[in-house]
mmCIF file of C-alpha atoms in Angstrom:
data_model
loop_
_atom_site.group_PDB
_atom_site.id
_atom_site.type_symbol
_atom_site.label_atom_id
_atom_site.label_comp_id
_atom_site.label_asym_id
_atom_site.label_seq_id
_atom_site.Cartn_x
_atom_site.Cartn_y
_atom_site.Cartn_z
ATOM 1 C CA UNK A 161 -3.012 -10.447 -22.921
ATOM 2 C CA UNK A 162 -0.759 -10.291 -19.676
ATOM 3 C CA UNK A 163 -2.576 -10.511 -16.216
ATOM 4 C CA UNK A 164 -1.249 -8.538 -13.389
ATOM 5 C CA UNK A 165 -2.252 -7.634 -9.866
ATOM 6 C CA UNK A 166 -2.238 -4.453 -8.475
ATOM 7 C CA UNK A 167 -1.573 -4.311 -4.667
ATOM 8 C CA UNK A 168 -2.128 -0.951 -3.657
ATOM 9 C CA UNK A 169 -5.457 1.103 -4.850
ATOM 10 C CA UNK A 170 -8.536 2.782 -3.658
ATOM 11 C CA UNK A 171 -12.089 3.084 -4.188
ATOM 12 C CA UNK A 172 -14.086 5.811 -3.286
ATOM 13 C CA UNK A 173 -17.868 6.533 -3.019
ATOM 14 C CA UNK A 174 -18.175 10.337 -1.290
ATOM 15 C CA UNK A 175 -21.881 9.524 -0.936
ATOM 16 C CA UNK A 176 -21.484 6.700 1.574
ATOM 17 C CA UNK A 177 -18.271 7.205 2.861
ATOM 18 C CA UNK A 178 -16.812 10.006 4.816
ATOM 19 C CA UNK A 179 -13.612 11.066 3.664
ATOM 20 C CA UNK A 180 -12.640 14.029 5.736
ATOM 21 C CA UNK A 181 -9.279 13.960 4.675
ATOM 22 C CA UNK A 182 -10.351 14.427 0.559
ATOM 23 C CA UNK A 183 -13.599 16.477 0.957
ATOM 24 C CA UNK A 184 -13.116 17.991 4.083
ATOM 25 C CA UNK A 185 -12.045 21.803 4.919
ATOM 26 C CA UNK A 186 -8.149 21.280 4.552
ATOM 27 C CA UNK A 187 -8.029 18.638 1.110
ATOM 28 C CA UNK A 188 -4.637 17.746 0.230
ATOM 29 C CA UNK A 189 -2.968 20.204 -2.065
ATOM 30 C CA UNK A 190 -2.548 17.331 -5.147
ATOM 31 C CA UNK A 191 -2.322 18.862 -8.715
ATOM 32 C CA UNK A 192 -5.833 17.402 -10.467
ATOM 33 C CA UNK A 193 -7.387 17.003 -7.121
ATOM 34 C CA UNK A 194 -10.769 17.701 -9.550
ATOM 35 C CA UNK A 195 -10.002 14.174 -11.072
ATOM 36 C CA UNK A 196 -9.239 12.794 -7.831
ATOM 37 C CA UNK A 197 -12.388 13.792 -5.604
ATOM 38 C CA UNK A 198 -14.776 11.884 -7.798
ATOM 39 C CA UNK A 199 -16.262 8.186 -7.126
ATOM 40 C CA UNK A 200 -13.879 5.488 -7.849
ATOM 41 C CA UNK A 201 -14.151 2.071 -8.636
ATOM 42 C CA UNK A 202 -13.390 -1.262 -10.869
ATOM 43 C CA UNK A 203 -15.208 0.643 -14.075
ATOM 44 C CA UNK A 204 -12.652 3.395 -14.110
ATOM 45 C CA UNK A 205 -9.681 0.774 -14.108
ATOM 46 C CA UNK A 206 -9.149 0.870 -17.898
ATOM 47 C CA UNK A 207 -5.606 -0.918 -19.128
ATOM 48 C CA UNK A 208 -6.302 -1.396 -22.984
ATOM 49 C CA UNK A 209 -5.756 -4.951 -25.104
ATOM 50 C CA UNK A 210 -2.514 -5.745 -23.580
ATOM 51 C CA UNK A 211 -2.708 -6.233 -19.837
ATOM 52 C CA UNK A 212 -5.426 -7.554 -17.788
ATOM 53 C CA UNK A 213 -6.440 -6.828 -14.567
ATOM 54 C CA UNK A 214 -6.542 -10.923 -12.570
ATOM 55 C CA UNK A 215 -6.570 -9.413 -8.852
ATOM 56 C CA UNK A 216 -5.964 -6.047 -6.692
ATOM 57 C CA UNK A 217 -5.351 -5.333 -2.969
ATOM 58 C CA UNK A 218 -7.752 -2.589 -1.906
ATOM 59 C CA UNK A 219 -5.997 -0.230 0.827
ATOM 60 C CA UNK A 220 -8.476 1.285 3.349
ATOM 61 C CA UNK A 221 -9.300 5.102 2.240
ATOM 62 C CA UNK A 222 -11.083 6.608 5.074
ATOM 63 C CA UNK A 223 -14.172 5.124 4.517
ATOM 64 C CA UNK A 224 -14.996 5.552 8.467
ATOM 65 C CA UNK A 225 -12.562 5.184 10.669
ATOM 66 C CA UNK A 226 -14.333 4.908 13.643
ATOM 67 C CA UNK A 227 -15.680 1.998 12.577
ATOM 68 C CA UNK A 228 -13.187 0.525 9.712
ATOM 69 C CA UNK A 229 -15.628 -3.027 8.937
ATOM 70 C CA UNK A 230 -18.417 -0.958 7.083
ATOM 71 C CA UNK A 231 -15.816 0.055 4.626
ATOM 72 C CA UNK A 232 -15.284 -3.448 4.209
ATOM 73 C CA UNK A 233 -19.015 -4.393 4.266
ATOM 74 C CA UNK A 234 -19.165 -1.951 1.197
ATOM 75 C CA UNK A 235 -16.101 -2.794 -0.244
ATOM 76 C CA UNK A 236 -17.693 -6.340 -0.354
ATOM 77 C CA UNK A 237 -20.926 -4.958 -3.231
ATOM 78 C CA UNK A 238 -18.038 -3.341 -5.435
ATOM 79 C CA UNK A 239 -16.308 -6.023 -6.260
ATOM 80 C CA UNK A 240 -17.911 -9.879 -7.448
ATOM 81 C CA UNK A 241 -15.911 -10.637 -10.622
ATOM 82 C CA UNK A 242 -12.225 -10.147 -9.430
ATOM 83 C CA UNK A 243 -10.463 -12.074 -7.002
ATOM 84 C CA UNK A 244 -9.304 -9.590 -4.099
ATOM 85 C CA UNK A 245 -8.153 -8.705 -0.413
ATOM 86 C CA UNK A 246 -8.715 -5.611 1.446
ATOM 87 C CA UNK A 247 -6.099 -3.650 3.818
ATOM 88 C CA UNK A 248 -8.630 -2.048 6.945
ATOM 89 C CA UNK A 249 -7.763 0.942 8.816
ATOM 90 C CA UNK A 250 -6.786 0.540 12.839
ATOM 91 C CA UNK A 251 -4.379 3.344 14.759
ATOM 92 C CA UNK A 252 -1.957 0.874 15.522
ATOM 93 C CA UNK A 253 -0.945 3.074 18.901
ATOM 94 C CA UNK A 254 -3.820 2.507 20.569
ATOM 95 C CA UNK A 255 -4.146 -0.010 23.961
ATOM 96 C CA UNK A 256 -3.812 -3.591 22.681
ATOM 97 C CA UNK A 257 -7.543 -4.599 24.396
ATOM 98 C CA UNK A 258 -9.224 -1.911 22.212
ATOM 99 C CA UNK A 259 -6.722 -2.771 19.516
ATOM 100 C CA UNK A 260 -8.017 -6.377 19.386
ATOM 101 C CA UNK A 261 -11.866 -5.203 19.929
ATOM 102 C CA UNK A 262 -11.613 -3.032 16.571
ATOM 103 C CA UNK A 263 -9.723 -6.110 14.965
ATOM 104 C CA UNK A 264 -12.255 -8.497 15.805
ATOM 105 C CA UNK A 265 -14.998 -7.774 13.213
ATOM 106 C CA UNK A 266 -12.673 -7.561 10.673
ATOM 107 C CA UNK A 267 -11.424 -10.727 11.059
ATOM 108 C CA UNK A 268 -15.228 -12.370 9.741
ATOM 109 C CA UNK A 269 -14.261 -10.688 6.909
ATOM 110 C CA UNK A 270 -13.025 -13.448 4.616
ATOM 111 C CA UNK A 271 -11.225 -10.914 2.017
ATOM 112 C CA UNK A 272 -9.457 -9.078 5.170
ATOM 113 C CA UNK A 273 -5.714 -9.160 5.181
ATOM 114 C CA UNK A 274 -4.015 -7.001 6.947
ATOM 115 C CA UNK A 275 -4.268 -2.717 8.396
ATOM 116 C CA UNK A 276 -2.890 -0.112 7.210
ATOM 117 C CA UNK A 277 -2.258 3.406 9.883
ATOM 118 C CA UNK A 278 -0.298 5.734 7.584
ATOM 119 C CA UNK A 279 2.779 7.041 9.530
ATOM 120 C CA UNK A 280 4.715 9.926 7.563
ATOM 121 C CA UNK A 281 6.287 12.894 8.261
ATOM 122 C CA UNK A 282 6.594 13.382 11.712
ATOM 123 C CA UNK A 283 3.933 10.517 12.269
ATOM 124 C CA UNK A 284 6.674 8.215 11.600
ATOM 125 C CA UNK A 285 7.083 8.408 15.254
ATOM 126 C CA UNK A 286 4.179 6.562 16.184
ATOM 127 C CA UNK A 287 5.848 3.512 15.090
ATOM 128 C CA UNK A 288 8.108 3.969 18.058
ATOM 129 C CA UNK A 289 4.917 3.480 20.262
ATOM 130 C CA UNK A 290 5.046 0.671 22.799
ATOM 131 C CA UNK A 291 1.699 -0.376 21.863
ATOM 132 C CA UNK A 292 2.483 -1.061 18.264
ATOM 133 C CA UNK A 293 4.505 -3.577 18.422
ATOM 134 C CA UNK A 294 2.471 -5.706 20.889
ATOM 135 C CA UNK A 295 -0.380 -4.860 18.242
ATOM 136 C CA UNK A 296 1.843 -5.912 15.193
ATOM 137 C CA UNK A 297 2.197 -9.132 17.370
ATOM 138 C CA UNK A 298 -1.439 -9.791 17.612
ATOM 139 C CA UNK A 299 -1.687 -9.355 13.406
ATOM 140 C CA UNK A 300 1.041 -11.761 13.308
ATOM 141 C CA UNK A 301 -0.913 -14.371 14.908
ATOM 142 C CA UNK A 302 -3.680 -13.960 12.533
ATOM 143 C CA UNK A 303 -1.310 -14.226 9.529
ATOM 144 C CA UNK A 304 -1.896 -10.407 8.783
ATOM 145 C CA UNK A 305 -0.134 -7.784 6.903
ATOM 146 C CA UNK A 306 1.062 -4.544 8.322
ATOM 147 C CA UNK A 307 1.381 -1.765 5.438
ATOM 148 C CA UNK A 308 4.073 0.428 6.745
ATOM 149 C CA UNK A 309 3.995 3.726 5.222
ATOM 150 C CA UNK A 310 6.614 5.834 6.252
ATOM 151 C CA UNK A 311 9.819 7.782 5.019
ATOM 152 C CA UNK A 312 12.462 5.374 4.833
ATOM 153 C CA UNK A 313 14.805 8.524 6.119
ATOM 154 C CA UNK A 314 14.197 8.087 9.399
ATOM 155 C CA UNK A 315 16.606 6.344 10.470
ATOM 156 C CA UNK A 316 15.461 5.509 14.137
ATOM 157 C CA UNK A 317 12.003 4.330 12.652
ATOM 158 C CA UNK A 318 13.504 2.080 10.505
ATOM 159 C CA UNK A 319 15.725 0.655 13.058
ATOM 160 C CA UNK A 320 13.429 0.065 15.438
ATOM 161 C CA UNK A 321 10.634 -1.843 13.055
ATOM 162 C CA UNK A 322 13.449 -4.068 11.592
ATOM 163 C CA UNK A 323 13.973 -5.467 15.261
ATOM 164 C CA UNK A 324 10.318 -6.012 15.762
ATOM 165 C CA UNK A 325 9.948 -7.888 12.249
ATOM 166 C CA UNK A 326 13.171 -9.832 13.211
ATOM 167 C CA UNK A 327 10.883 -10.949 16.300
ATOM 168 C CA UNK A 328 8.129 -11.602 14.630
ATOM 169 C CA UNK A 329 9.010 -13.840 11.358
ATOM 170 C CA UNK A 330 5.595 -14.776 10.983
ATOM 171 C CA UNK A 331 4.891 -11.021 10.425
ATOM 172 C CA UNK A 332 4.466 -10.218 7.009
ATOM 173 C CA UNK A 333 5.073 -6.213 6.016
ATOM 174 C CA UNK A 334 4.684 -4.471 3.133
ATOM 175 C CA UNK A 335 6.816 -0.761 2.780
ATOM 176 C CA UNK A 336 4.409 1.474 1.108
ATOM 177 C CA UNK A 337 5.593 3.876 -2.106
ATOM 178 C CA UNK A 338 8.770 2.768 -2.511
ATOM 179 C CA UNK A 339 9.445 4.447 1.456
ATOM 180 C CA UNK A 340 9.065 7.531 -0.351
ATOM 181 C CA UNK A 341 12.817 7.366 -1.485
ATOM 182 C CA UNK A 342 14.209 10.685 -2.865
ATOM 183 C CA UNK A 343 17.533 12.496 -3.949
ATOM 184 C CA UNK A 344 18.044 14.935 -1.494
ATOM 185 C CA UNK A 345 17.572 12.574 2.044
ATOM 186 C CA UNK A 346 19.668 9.622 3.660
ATOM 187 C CA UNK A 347 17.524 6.798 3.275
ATOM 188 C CA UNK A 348 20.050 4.187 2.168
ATOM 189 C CA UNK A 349 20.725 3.433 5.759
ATOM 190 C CA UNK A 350 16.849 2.934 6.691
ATOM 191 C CA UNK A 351 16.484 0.854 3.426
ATOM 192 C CA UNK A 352 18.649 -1.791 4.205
ATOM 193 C CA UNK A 353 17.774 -2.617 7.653
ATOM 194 C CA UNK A 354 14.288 -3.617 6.306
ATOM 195 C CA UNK A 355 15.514 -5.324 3.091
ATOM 196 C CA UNK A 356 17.476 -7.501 5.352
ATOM 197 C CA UNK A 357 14.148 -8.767 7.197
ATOM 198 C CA UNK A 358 12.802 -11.491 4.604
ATOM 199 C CA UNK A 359 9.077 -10.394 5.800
ATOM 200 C CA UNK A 360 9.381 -7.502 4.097
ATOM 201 C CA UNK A 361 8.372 -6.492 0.746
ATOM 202 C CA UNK A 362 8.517 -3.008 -0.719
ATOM 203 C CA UNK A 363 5.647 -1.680 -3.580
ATOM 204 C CA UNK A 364 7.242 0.451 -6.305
ATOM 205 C CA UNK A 365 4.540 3.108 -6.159
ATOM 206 C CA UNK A 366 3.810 6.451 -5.288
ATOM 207 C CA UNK A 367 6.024 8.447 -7.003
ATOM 208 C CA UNK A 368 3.250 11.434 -7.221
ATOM 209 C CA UNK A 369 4.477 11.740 -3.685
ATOM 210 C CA UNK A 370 7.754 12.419 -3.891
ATOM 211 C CA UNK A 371 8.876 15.867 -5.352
ATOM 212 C CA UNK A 372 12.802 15.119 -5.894
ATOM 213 C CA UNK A 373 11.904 11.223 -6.397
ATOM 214 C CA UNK A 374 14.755 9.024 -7.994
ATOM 215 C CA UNK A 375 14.550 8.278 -11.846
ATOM 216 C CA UNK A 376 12.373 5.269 -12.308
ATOM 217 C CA UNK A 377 14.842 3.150 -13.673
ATOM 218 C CA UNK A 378 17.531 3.806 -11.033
ATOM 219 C CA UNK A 379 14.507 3.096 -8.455
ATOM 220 C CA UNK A 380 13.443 -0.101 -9.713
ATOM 221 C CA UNK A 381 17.155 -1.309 -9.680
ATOM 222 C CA UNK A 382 17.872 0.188 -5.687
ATOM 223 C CA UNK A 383 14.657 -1.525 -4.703
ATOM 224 C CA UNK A 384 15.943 -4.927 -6.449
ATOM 225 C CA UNK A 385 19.093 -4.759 -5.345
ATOM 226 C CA UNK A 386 17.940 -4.603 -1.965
ATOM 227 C CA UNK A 387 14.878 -6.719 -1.468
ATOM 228 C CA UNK A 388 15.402 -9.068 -4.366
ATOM 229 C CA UNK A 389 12.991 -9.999 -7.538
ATOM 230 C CA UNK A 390 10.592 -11.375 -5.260
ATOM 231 C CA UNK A 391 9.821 -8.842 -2.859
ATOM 232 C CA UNK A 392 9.351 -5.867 -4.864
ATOM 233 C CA UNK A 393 6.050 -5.518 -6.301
ATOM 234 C CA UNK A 394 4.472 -3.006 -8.661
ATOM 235 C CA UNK A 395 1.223 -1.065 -7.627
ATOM 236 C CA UNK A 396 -0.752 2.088 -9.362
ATOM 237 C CA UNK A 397 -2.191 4.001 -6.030
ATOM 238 C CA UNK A 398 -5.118 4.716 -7.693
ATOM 239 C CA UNK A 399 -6.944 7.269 -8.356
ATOM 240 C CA UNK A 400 -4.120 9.442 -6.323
ATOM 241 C CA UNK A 401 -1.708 8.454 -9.447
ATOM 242 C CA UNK A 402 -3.638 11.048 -11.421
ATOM 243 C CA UNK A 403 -1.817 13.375 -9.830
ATOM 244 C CA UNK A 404 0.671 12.887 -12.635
ATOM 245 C CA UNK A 405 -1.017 10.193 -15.091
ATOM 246 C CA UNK A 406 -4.015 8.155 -15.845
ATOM 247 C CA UNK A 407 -4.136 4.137 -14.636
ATOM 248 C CA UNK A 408 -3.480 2.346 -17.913
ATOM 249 C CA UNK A 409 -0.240 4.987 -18.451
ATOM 250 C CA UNK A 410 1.225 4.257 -15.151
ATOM 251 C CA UNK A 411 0.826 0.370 -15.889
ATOM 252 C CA UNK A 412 2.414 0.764 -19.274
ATOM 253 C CA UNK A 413 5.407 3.091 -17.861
ATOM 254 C CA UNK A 414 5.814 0.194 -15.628
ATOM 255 C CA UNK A 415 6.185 -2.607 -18.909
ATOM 256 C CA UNK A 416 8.236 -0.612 -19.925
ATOM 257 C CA UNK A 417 10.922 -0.609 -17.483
ATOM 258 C CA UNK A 418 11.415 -4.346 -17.432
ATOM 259 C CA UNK A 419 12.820 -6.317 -20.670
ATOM 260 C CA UNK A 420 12.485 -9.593 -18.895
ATOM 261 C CA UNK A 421 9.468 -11.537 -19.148
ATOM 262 C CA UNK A 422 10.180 -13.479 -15.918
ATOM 263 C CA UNK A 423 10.536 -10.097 -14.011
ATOM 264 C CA UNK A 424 8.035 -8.598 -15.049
ATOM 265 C CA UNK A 425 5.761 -11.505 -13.732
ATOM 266 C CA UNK A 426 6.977 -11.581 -10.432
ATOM 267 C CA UNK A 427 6.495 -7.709 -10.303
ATOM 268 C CA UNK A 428 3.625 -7.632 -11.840
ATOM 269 C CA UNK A 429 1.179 -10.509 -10.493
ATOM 270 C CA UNK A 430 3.777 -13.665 -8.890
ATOM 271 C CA UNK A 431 4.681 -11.142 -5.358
ATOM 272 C CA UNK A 432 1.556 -9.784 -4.461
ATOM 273 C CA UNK A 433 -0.428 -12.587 -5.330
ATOM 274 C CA UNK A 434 1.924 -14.889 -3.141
ATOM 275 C CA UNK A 435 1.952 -11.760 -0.271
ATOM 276 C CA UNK A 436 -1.035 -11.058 -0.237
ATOM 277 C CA UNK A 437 -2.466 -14.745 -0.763
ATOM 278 C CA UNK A 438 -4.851 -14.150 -3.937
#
Protein backbone atom coordinates (compact mmCIF):
# COMPACT_ATOMS: atom_id res chain seq x y z
CA UNK A 1 0.00 0.00 0.00
CA UNK A 2 1.45 3.51 -1.11
CA UNK A 3 1.05 6.49 1.39
CA UNK A 4 0.43 9.87 0.03
CA UNK A 5 -0.46 13.31 1.31
CA UNK A 6 -2.95 15.38 0.06
CA UNK A 7 -2.28 19.17 0.41
CA UNK A 8 -5.27 20.83 -0.55
CA UNK A 9 -8.92 19.64 0.88
CA UNK A 10 -11.84 20.69 2.89
CA UNK A 11 -14.07 19.69 5.55
CA UNK A 12 -17.32 20.87 6.07
CA UNK A 13 -19.93 20.70 8.91
CA UNK A 14 -23.07 23.20 7.71
CA UNK A 15 -24.35 22.77 11.27
CA UNK A 16 -21.50 24.58 12.99
CA UNK A 17 -20.04 26.44 10.41
CA UNK A 18 -21.37 29.19 8.30
CA UNK A 19 -20.66 28.84 4.83
CA UNK A 20 -22.38 31.67 3.08
CA UNK A 21 -20.63 31.16 0.06
CA UNK A 22 -22.06 27.15 -0.34
CA UNK A 23 -25.48 27.49 1.43
CA UNK A 24 -26.13 30.92 1.07
CA UNK A 25 -28.64 32.77 -1.51
CA UNK A 26 -26.15 32.91 -4.56
CA UNK A 27 -24.27 29.01 -4.22
CA UNK A 28 -21.80 28.50 -6.81
CA UNK A 29 -23.21 27.12 -10.01
CA UNK A 30 -20.93 23.57 -9.71
CA UNK A 31 -22.49 20.53 -11.57
CA UNK A 32 -23.36 17.96 -8.39
CA UNK A 33 -23.49 20.83 -6.05
CA UNK A 34 -26.17 18.13 -4.22
CA UNK A 35 -22.98 15.98 -3.48
CA UNK A 36 -21.05 18.89 -2.59
CA UNK A 37 -23.33 20.76 0.09
CA UNK A 38 -23.27 17.84 2.45
CA UNK A 39 -20.91 17.39 5.70
CA UNK A 40 -17.45 16.45 4.89
CA UNK A 41 -14.84 14.86 6.62
CA UNK A 42 -11.90 12.07 7.09
CA UNK A 43 -14.83 9.14 6.82
CA UNK A 44 -15.75 10.15 3.32
CA UNK A 45 -11.96 10.01 2.17
CA UNK A 46 -12.19 6.48 0.71
CA UNK A 47 -8.92 5.44 -1.64
CA UNK A 48 -9.34 1.52 -1.81
CA UNK A 49 -6.31 -1.26 -1.03
CA UNK A 50 -3.73 0.53 -2.93
CA UNK A 51 -3.01 3.98 -1.57
CA UNK A 52 -3.14 5.22 1.87
CA UNK A 53 -3.92 8.32 3.17
CA UNK A 54 -0.33 9.27 5.81
CA UNK A 55 -1.19 13.19 6.03
CA UNK A 56 -3.43 16.14 4.40
CA UNK A 57 -3.27 19.97 4.49
CA UNK A 58 -6.74 21.25 5.38
CA UNK A 59 -7.45 24.70 3.44
CA UNK A 60 -9.77 27.08 5.38
CA UNK A 61 -13.52 26.77 3.88
CA UNK A 62 -15.42 29.56 5.33
CA UNK A 63 -15.91 28.19 8.48
CA UNK A 64 -16.26 31.95 9.96
CA UNK A 65 -14.40 34.37 8.69
CA UNK A 66 -14.78 36.88 11.06
CA UNK A 67 -13.20 34.97 13.35
CA UNK A 68 -10.95 32.27 11.29
CA UNK A 69 -9.39 30.32 14.89
CA UNK A 70 -12.83 28.58 15.69
CA UNK A 71 -12.55 26.87 12.40
CA UNK A 72 -9.39 25.74 13.60
CA UNK A 73 -10.60 24.99 17.18
CA UNK A 74 -13.07 22.58 15.30
CA UNK A 75 -10.88 21.49 12.81
CA UNK A 76 -8.78 20.31 15.87
CA UNK A 77 -12.01 17.36 17.12
CA UNK A 78 -12.05 16.07 13.36
CA UNK A 79 -8.97 14.93 13.06
CA UNK A 80 -6.75 12.65 16.01
CA UNK A 81 -5.40 9.74 13.92
CA UNK A 82 -3.69 11.58 10.93
CA UNK A 83 -0.86 13.74 11.05
CA UNK A 84 -1.98 17.28 9.60
CA UNK A 85 -1.68 21.21 9.14
CA UNK A 86 -4.35 23.62 8.54
CA UNK A 87 -4.31 26.76 6.00
CA UNK A 88 -6.66 29.74 8.10
CA UNK A 89 -8.48 32.36 6.36
CA UNK A 90 -7.16 36.28 6.79
CA UNK A 91 -7.99 39.15 3.88
CA UNK A 92 -4.54 39.69 3.31
CA UNK A 93 -5.45 43.61 2.24
CA UNK A 94 -6.33 44.63 5.33
CA UNK A 95 -4.02 47.25 7.72
CA UNK A 96 -1.00 45.24 8.90
CA UNK A 97 -1.97 46.07 12.94
CA UNK A 98 -5.37 44.33 12.43
CA UNK A 99 -3.61 41.94 10.09
CA UNK A 100 -1.31 40.77 12.93
CA UNK A 101 -4.30 40.96 15.67
CA UNK A 102 -6.36 38.28 13.52
CA UNK A 103 -2.95 36.32 13.08
CA UNK A 104 -2.23 36.18 16.58
CA UNK A 105 -4.60 33.43 17.83
CA UNK A 106 -3.81 31.40 15.15
CA UNK A 107 -0.45 31.24 15.80
CA UNK A 108 -1.28 28.99 19.43
CA UNK A 109 -2.48 26.82 17.06
CA UNK A 110 0.23 24.17 16.83
CA UNK A 111 -1.21 22.54 13.41
CA UNK A 112 -1.44 26.27 11.84
CA UNK A 113 0.65 26.85 8.78
CA UNK A 114 -0.04 29.32 6.75
CA UNK A 115 -3.59 31.66 5.19
CA UNK A 116 -5.15 31.34 2.45
CA UNK A 117 -7.45 34.82 0.85
CA UNK A 118 -8.60 33.46 -2.52
CA UNK A 119 -7.81 36.11 -5.23
CA UNK A 120 -9.40 35.20 -8.77
CA UNK A 121 -10.95 36.80 -11.38
CA UNK A 122 -10.80 40.27 -10.99
CA UNK A 123 -9.78 39.73 -7.22
CA UNK A 124 -6.46 38.98 -8.51
CA UNK A 125 -5.99 42.60 -8.01
CA UNK A 126 -5.90 42.61 -4.44
CA UNK A 127 -2.58 41.12 -4.58
CA UNK A 128 -1.41 44.43 -5.92
CA UNK A 129 -2.47 45.93 -2.47
CA UNK A 130 0.23 47.73 -0.53
CA UNK A 131 -0.81 46.07 2.53
CA UNK A 132 -0.22 42.58 1.30
CA UNK A 133 2.99 42.46 0.92
CA UNK A 134 3.95 44.02 4.30
CA UNK A 135 1.41 41.23 5.56
CA UNK A 136 3.14 38.41 3.47
CA UNK A 137 6.26 39.81 5.34
CA UNK A 138 4.88 39.31 8.74
CA UNK A 139 3.91 35.34 7.65
CA UNK A 140 7.38 35.12 6.57
CA UNK A 141 8.68 35.74 9.90
CA UNK A 142 6.58 33.12 11.38
CA UNK A 143 7.74 30.55 8.78
CA UNK A 144 4.15 30.62 7.17
CA UNK A 145 2.70 29.70 3.92
CA UNK A 146 0.80 32.00 1.67
CA UNK A 147 -1.68 29.93 -0.72
CA UNK A 148 -1.91 32.11 -3.71
CA UNK A 149 -4.88 31.40 -5.68
CA UNK A 150 -5.11 33.29 -8.64
CA UNK A 151 -5.15 33.06 -12.58
CA UNK A 152 -1.73 32.74 -13.61
CA UNK A 153 -2.96 35.07 -16.79
CA UNK A 154 -2.55 38.02 -15.23
CA UNK A 155 0.33 39.03 -16.08
CA UNK A 156 0.82 42.17 -13.78
CA UNK A 157 -0.23 39.93 -10.71
CA UNK A 158 2.22 37.59 -11.38
CA UNK A 159 4.89 40.06 -11.85
CA UNK A 160 4.42 41.84 -9.05
CA UNK A 161 4.24 38.67 -6.39
CA UNK A 162 7.44 37.20 -7.98
CA UNK A 163 9.31 40.48 -6.78
CA UNK A 164 7.85 40.26 -3.35
CA UNK A 165 8.82 36.39 -3.01
CA UNK A 166 12.29 37.37 -4.46
CA UNK A 167 12.34 39.72 -1.22
CA UNK A 168 11.21 37.54 0.96
CA UNK A 169 13.19 34.01 0.51
CA UNK A 170 12.08 32.90 3.71
CA UNK A 171 8.51 33.12 2.28
CA UNK A 172 7.22 29.96 1.35
CA UNK A 173 4.09 30.03 -1.40
CA UNK A 174 2.10 27.61 -2.69
CA UNK A 175 0.11 28.46 -6.40
CA UNK A 176 -3.24 26.99 -5.95
CA UNK A 177 -4.97 24.65 -8.95
CA UNK A 178 -2.38 24.50 -11.13
CA UNK A 179 -2.97 28.81 -11.51
CA UNK A 180 -5.95 27.73 -13.20
CA UNK A 181 -3.92 27.19 -16.51
CA UNK A 182 -6.10 26.85 -19.68
CA UNK A 183 -5.94 26.75 -23.61
CA UNK A 184 -7.43 29.75 -24.62
CA UNK A 185 -5.31 32.53 -22.15
CA UNK A 186 -1.53 33.73 -22.00
CA UNK A 187 -0.37 32.37 -18.91
CA UNK A 188 3.04 31.10 -19.98
CA UNK A 189 4.44 34.48 -19.24
CA UNK A 190 2.88 34.65 -15.55
CA UNK A 191 4.05 30.97 -15.04
CA UNK A 192 7.51 31.45 -15.31
CA UNK A 193 8.12 34.43 -13.29
CA UNK A 194 6.92 32.36 -10.25
CA UNK A 195 8.64 29.07 -11.24
CA UNK A 196 11.77 31.05 -11.20
CA UNK A 197 11.25 32.00 -7.34
CA UNK A 198 12.50 28.67 -5.53
CA UNK A 199 9.72 29.49 -2.69
CA UNK A 200 7.27 28.57 -4.82
CA UNK A 201 5.51 25.43 -5.34
CA UNK A 202 2.51 24.85 -7.58
CA UNK A 203 -0.47 21.96 -6.60
CA UNK A 204 -1.70 20.09 -9.68
CA UNK A 205 -5.35 20.42 -8.73
CA UNK A 206 -8.44 21.91 -9.58
CA UNK A 207 -9.11 21.07 -12.84
CA UNK A 208 -13.12 21.12 -12.09
CA UNK A 209 -12.31 24.78 -12.36
CA UNK A 210 -11.14 25.25 -15.46
CA UNK A 211 -13.58 24.83 -18.49
CA UNK A 212 -10.90 24.75 -21.50
CA UNK A 213 -8.19 23.22 -18.94
CA UNK A 214 -5.00 21.63 -20.61
CA UNK A 215 -4.92 17.73 -21.05
CA UNK A 216 -3.63 16.24 -17.87
CA UNK A 217 -0.69 14.83 -19.20
CA UNK A 218 0.51 17.94 -21.08
CA UNK A 219 -0.23 19.78 -17.56
CA UNK A 220 1.72 17.66 -15.41
CA UNK A 221 4.73 18.00 -17.87
CA UNK A 222 4.32 22.29 -18.19
CA UNK A 223 4.13 22.33 -14.42
CA UNK A 224 7.47 20.07 -14.23
CA UNK A 225 9.15 21.66 -16.64
CA UNK A 226 8.78 24.76 -14.90
CA UNK A 227 8.95 24.27 -11.18
CA UNK A 228 10.87 21.03 -11.18
CA UNK A 229 9.99 17.39 -9.53
CA UNK A 230 10.10 18.88 -6.28
CA UNK A 231 7.84 21.65 -6.29
CA UNK A 232 4.88 20.34 -7.90
CA UNK A 233 2.65 18.52 -5.71
CA UNK A 234 -0.57 16.59 -6.26
CA UNK A 235 -3.82 17.52 -4.28
CA UNK A 236 -7.71 16.27 -4.66
CA UNK A 237 -9.71 19.69 -3.57
CA UNK A 238 -12.07 17.80 -1.93
CA UNK A 239 -15.26 17.47 -1.87
CA UNK A 240 -15.33 20.36 -4.77
CA UNK A 241 -13.55 17.52 -7.07
CA UNK A 242 -16.98 15.92 -7.27
CA UNK A 243 -17.76 18.27 -9.54
CA UNK A 244 -16.33 15.85 -12.07
CA UNK A 245 -15.27 12.61 -9.96
CA UNK A 246 -15.27 10.94 -6.65
CA UNK A 247 -11.84 11.15 -4.23
CA UNK A 248 -10.37 7.70 -4.72
CA UNK A 249 -10.89 8.30 -8.86
CA UNK A 250 -9.12 11.53 -8.86
CA UNK A 251 -6.17 9.86 -6.78
CA UNK A 252 -6.02 6.95 -9.16
CA UNK A 253 -6.20 9.31 -12.44
CA UNK A 254 -3.31 10.85 -10.75
CA UNK A 255 -1.14 7.11 -10.50
CA UNK A 256 -1.81 6.92 -13.46
CA UNK A 257 -0.09 9.69 -15.06
CA UNK A 258 3.30 8.95 -13.58
CA UNK A 259 5.33 5.60 -14.59
CA UNK A 260 8.09 6.50 -12.22
CA UNK A 261 8.06 5.33 -8.82
CA UNK A 262 10.43 8.10 -7.61
CA UNK A 263 8.01 10.76 -9.11
CA UNK A 264 5.30 9.72 -8.05
CA UNK A 265 6.65 9.96 -4.38
CA UNK A 266 7.74 13.30 -4.51
CA UNK A 267 4.26 14.24 -6.01
CA UNK A 268 2.48 12.33 -4.06
CA UNK A 269 3.72 12.58 -0.26
CA UNK A 270 7.93 13.79 -0.42
CA UNK A 271 6.71 17.91 -1.53
CA UNK A 272 4.00 18.59 0.61
CA UNK A 273 5.17 16.80 3.43
CA UNK A 274 8.60 18.74 3.19
CA UNK A 275 6.33 22.22 2.34
CA UNK A 276 4.14 21.95 4.47
CA UNK A 277 6.39 20.36 7.36
CA UNK A 278 4.25 17.08 8.23
Amino acid sequence: MTQIIDPHLHFFDLQKGQYQWLVGSSPPAWPNLDKIRQNHGLAQLVLGDDLCLAGLVHIEAGFDNQNPATELKWLATQISTLPYKAIAYIDMTQAPKDFCAQLQPLLDNTNFIGIRDICEGLDANKLLHPNVATNLAVLAEHDLVFEAQFELHHDSVAKHLSVVCQQLPKLQVVINHSGFLQQDTKWQGGLQLMAQCRNVAIKFSGQEHVNNHLDSHTLLAVLIAAFGDERVMFASNYPVCLMRDDYANVWHHYRQLVDDDTLWGKLSYHNAKRVYRL
